[in-house]
Amino acid sequence: MALRTLIDPIAEPLLSLRQVSGTQWTLRAAGVAGMTLALLGALPQGLLANVMTILFTLVVGVATLSQVLRPDTGVGVLGPLLVVVVLAFQPDLSLLRALAVGLALLLSHVGFALAATLPAHGRFEPSAWRLALRGLLPVFALIAVGAAVALAAAGTALGPWMVVPGVLGVIGLLVALMPRPR
């Protein structure tokens, strides 16, 4: 009887994974692949180079695993946040590597976001895939504009006063992207 009380809480979530559709597994696999690529890009010395990278890899791995089991969980924000923080503290970060890690994080986010909006047993019809890809076109346009601005401003030294327009720009972007009440 005591063994059953230990096994049942573990077996129930594992059995529920059998009901997950192929579309869901594809989306979740895309999320895992994107996070793995971002992790590899953020740690060029290797995932197991020292104690800090091992700890970092384990925390990101656990956060990604929790997001695979439940794509709509809030713990999934931890992985991308840690990757961005690690990139921010690297003195030898090239623009190309930052762009590659950003695109990998975008792939991860898109996979998990679409998996969170679809029921676990649901399937995407071809029209739904086209609609999702059409929704990504403005995102890619913003990435191109942001990359062009970053390249143009790369050699410019700006003063600390530029924090104010930057914060106003971020607030404007958040207001523009927030869902509107209907």
Coordinates of C-alpha atoms in Angstrom, one line a residue:
M1 CA 0.0 0.0 0.0
A2 CA 2.8 2.4 0.8
L3 CA 4.5 1.7 -2.5
R4 CA 1.3 2.6 -4.3
T5 CA 1.1 6.0 -2.7
L6 CA 4.7 6.7 -3.9
I7 CA 4.2 5.4 -7.5
D8 CA 0.8 6.8 -8.3
P9 CA 1.7 10.5 -8.2
I10 CA 4.6 9.8 -10.6
A11 CA 2.6 7.4 -12.9
E12 CA -0.4 9.7 -13.4
P13 CA 1.5 12.5 -15.3
L14 CA 3.5 10.0 -17.3
L15 CA 0.3 8.2 -18.4
S16 CA -1.2 11.5 -19.4
L17 CA 1.7 12.1 -21.8
R18 CA 0.3 9.2 -23.9
Q19 CA -2.7 11.3 -24.9
V20 CA -0.5 14.1 -26.3
S21 CA -0.8 14.4 -30.1
G22 CA 1.9 14.4 -32.7
T23 CA 1.4 18.1 -33.3
Q24 CA 2.0 18.8 -29.7
W25 CA 5.2 16.7 -29.6
T26 CA 6.4 18.5 -32.7
L27 CA 5.8 21.9 -31.1
R28 CA 7.4 20.9 -27.9
A29 CA 10.4 19.4 -29.7
A30 CA 10.8 22.7 -31.5
G31 CA 10.8 24.4 -28.2
V32 CA 13.4 22.1 -26.7
A33 CA 15.6 22.3 -29.9
G34 CA 15.5 26.1 -29.7
M35 CA 16.4 26.2 -26.1
T36 CA 19.2 23.7 -26.6
L37 CA 20.6 25.8 -29.5
A38 CA 20.4 29.0 -27.4
L39 CA 22.1 27.2 -24.5
L40 CA 24.9 26.0 -26.8
G41 CA 25.3 29.5 -28.2
A42 CA 25.3 31.2 -24.9
L43 CA 28.0 29.0 -23.5
P44 CA 30.6 28.7 -26.2
Q45 CA 33.2 27.1 -23.8
G46 CA 30.8 24.2 -23.3
L47 CA 27.9 23.2 -21.1
L48 CA 30.0 21.4 -18.6
A49 CA 33.1 23.6 -18.6
N50 CA 33.0 24.6 -14.9
V51 CA 30.7 24.4 -11.9
M52 CA 28.8 27.5 -12.8
T53 CA 28.0 26.4 -16.3
I54 CA 26.9 23.0 -15.0
L55 CA 24.6 24.6 -12.5
F56 CA 23.3 27.0 -15.3
T57 CA 22.7 24.1 -17.6
L58 CA 20.9 22.1 -15.0
V59 CA 18.6 25.0 -14.1
V60 CA 17.8 25.8 -17.7
G61 CA 17.3 22.0 -18.4
V62 CA 14.8 21.6 -15.5
A63 CA 12.9 24.8 -16.6
T64 CA 12.7 23.4 -20.1
L65 CA 11.6 20.0 -18.9
S66 CA 8.9 21.5 -16.9
Q67 CA 7.8 23.5 -19.9
V68 CA 7.7 20.3 -22.0
L69 CA 5.4 18.6 -19.5
R70 CA 3.2 21.7 -19.2
P71 CA 3.8 24.2 -22.0
D72 CA 1.7 26.9 -20.3
T73 CA 3.7 27.0 -17.1
G74 CA 5.3 30.2 -15.9
V75 CA 8.5 28.4 -15.0
G76 CA 9.4 28.4 -18.7
V77 CA 10.4 32.0 -18.5
L78 CA 13.3 31.1 -16.3
G79 CA 15.3 29.4 -19.1
P80 CA 15.3 32.2 -21.7
L81 CA 15.8 34.8 -18.9
L82 CA 19.0 33.0 -17.7
V83 CA 20.3 32.7 -21.2
V84 CA 19.9 36.5 -21.8
V85 CA 21.5 37.3 -18.4
V86 CA 24.5 35.1 -19.3
L87 CA 24.8 36.8 -22.7
A88 CA 24.7 40.2 -21.1
F89 CA 27.7 39.5 -18.9
Q90 CA 29.9 38.2 -21.7
P91 CA 32.6 40.7 -22.7
D92 CA 33.4 39.0 -26.1
L93 CA 29.9 38.7 -27.4
S94 CA 29.7 39.2 -31.2
L95 CA 26.6 40.5 -32.9
L96 CA 26.3 37.4 -35.0
R97 CA 26.3 35.1 -31.9
A98 CA 23.8 37.3 -30.1
L99 CA 21.5 37.2 -33.2
A100 CA 21.8 33.4 -33.4
V101 CA 21.0 32.9 -29.8
G102 CA 18.0 35.3 -30.1
L103 CA 16.7 33.4 -33.1
A104 CA 17.1 30.1 -31.2
L105 CA 15.1 31.7 -28.3
L106 CA 12.5 32.8 -30.7
L107 CA 12.2 29.2 -32.0
S108 CA 11.8 27.9 -28.5
H109 CA 9.2 30.6 -27.6
V110 CA 7.2 30.0 -30.7
G111 CA 7.2 26.2 -30.2
F112 CA 6.1 26.4 -26.5
A113 CA 3.6 29.3 -27.1
L114 CA 1.8 27.4 -29.9
A115 CA 1.9 24.2 -27.8
A116 CA 0.3 26.1 -24.9
T117 CA -2.5 27.4 -27.0
L118 CA -3.4 24.0 -28.5
P119 CA -5.1 21.3 -26.5
A120 CA -2.8 18.4 -25.7
H121 CA -4.7 16.0 -28.0
G122 CA -5.4 18.6 -30.7
R123 CA -3.9 18.8 -34.2
F124 CA -3.1 21.7 -36.4
E125 CA -4.7 21.7 -39.8
P126 CA -2.5 23.1 -42.7
S127 CA -4.5 26.4 -42.5
A128 CA -3.6 26.8 -38.8
W129 CA 0.1 26.3 -39.6
R130 CA -0.2 28.9 -42.4
L131 CA -2.0 31.3 -39.9
A132 CA 0.8 30.8 -37.3
L133 CA 3.5 31.4 -39.9
R134 CA 1.7 34.5 -41.1
G135 CA 1.6 35.8 -37.6
L136 CA 5.4 35.4 -37.4
L137 CA 6.1 37.6 -40.4
P138 CA 5.8 40.9 -38.4
V139 CA 8.1 39.4 -35.8
F140 CA 10.7 38.7 -38.4
A141 CA 10.2 42.2 -39.8
L142 CA 10.9 43.7 -36.3
I143 CA 13.9 41.5 -35.9
A144 CA 15.3 42.8 -39.2
V145 CA 14.7 46.4 -38.2
G146 CA 16.2 45.8 -34.7
A147 CA 19.3 44.2 -36.2
A148 CA 19.7 47.1 -38.6
V149 CA 19.4 49.6 -35.8
A150 CA 21.9 47.6 -33.7
L151 CA 24.4 47.4 -36.5
A152 CA 24.0 51.2 -37.2
A153 CA 24.4 52.1 -33.6
A154 CA 27.2 49.6 -32.8
G155 CA 30.1 52.1 -33.3
T156 CA 28.3 55.0 -31.7
A157 CA 29.1 56.0 -28.1
L158 CA 26.0 57.4 -26.4
G159 CA 25.7 59.0 -23.0
P160 CA 23.8 57.8 -20.0
W161 CA 20.9 60.1 -21.0
M162 CA 19.9 57.6 -23.7
V163 CA 18.4 55.4 -21.0
V164 CA 15.3 57.6 -21.0
P165 CA 14.5 57.2 -24.8
G166 CA 15.3 53.5 -24.5
V167 CA 12.8 53.0 -21.6
L168 CA 10.2 55.1 -23.4
G169 CA 10.7 52.9 -26.5
V170 CA 10.3 49.7 -24.5
I171 CA 7.1 51.1 -22.9
G172 CA 5.8 52.0 -26.3
L173 CA 6.6 48.6 -27.7
L174 CA 4.8 46.9 -24.8
V175 CA 1.8 49.1 -25.2
A176 CA 1.7 48.4 -28.9
L177 CA 1.9 44.6 -28.4
M178 CA -0.5 44.3 -25.4
P179 CA -3.8 42.6 -26.4
R180 CA -6.7 45.0 -26.7
P181 CA -9.9 44.4 -24.8
R182 CA -12.8 43.6 -27.1

